[in-house]
Amino acid sequence: MDNFNDLAALYVMNMIEDVPACNPRHGFSVKYDPFTQCDRLFLKNYRLTKDLVRQLITLITPYIEPERRSSSIKLSEKVFLALNFFATGCYQTPIGNNRYVAVSQPTVSRAINCVVEALNHPRVLNEWVKFPNNMQKIKKIRNEFFINTQFPGVVGCIDCTHIAIVPPKNQNAEVPEYIYICDSKLYILSVNAKFPGSTADSHIWNSSTDIKNILEELYRRGHKGIYLLGDSGYALRPWLLTPYSETTTNEEEKYNKMQMSTRSIIERCNGVLKARFRCLLKHRVLHYTPNKSGKIVIACVVLHNMCILAKIPVPDMNDEYVEEIDFGIINNDYPEDCTRGRNVNPELVESRRIRDNIARCLYNR
């Protein structure tokens, strides 16, 4: 039946191509309801299922200002325009010429901005992108990580990636960089999209004070079996475990292998996010200011989390549209310096002890 529906949709689309282009000034337009597409074609064009799109419209409606112009398009049309842009990375003119929403380029731009702003509203963002706020939730995530990876104590994996944009005038920034944390199910727990691409991973992490402070406070209150996993671009801490820069024992080698295997979850998360919302692929290039580009990243993260909870299938990351996905970036190794001036850094000494203990347990298991 799906094949039949696809053929029927293609037949209708071919017929529509013979319809003369409409001119909004003449008061004539032809629009077709995207909900009439078969499920597979709908998912390919918008990445969300029909039910999830309806849920999205309901979610953002309270945060959309009512239109005052009689010629304004409906919110549902704005959502479809934005979703198609997120999904394909195509620029606004082709989206506006889409046979399902025949609108002008300025209308597309306003629609995308409207949906992006709604998805960045604090109430929406805090509902869909949030680090666990109590021990019960933390333990649940930690148990899921252990069941899936056999690595103890992990509540999230952390990484950075680049999103390509057109360089802003009179600035040297080439691409914005965002840092994010995900759980074992690829659900993103935290995102920070405020920094240019030249920024080191460790600096972005140190600026992400909300999550950093939570982990530090948990550690100081005696909850010492709770860790993030990061690559060598981050500082080793009692709550953030990194690989050994050099291994000298079998225990350290096994630890590195398991640490990197577990941390690969964040790289897969990055790949799934960009495959699902291809406006974020580095060869697409967002033609927006850094601030607007950061908001688009966050909007896609919210939609990604909605897809994860709804268990929507991951798009094929090997098809013709995905030429190359940047599975994260690695900066220079963060130096594990045990001293602060003339004083020993107690956090780093404790971090090494914790890492050595975990390496020993993993090896002797």
Short mmCIF file of N, CA and C in Angstrom, two decimals, residues 131-141 214 218 226:
data_model
loop_
_atom_site.label_atom_id
_atom_site.label_comp_id
_atom_site.label_asym_id
_atom_site.label_seq_id
_atom_site.Cartn_x
_atom_site.Cartn_y
_atom_site.Cartn_z
N PHE A 131 18.41 18.61 31.81
CA PHE A 131 19.23 17.67 32.55
C PHE A 131 18.40 17.16 33.73
N PRO A 132 18.53 15.88 34.11
CA PRO A 132 17.73 15.34 35.21
C PRO A 132 17.90 16.19 36.47
N ASN A 133 16.78 16.49 37.11
CA ASN A 133 16.80 17.43 38.25
C ASN A 133 16.58 16.76 39.60
N ASN A 134 16.62 15.43 39.64
CA ASN A 134 16.54 14.75 40.94
C ASN A 134 17.27 13.42 40.86
N MET A 135 17.57 12.84 42.01
CA MET A 135 18.39 11.64 42.05
C MET A 135 17.69 10.45 41.40
N GLN A 136 16.38 10.40 41.48
CA GLN A 136 15.66 9.29 40.87
C GLN A 136 15.88 9.26 39.36
N LYS A 137 15.80 10.43 38.72
CA LYS A 137 16.01 10.50 37.27
C LYS A 137 17.47 10.24 36.91
N ILE A 138 18.37 10.76 37.73
CA ILE A 138 19.80 10.53 37.48
C ILE A 138 20.13 9.05 37.56
N LYS A 139 19.61 8.38 38.59
CA LYS A 139 19.87 6.94 38.74
C LYS A 139 19.27 6.15 37.59
N LYS A 140 18.12 6.58 37.09
CA LYS A 140 17.48 5.89 35.96
C LYS A 140 18.37 5.96 34.73
N ILE A 141 18.89 7.15 34.42
CA ILE A 141 19.77 7.31 33.27
C ILE A 141 21.06 6.53 33.47
N ILE A 214 25.79 21.65 38.78
CA ILE A 214 24.99 20.54 39.31
C ILE A 214 25.89 19.36 39.64
N LEU A 218 26.68 17.80 43.32
CA LEU A 218 26.38 16.39 43.63
C LEU A 218 27.61 15.70 44.21
N ILE A 226 28.84 9.51 39.87
CA ILE A 226 28.08 10.11 38.79
C ILE A 226 29.04 10.85 37.86
#
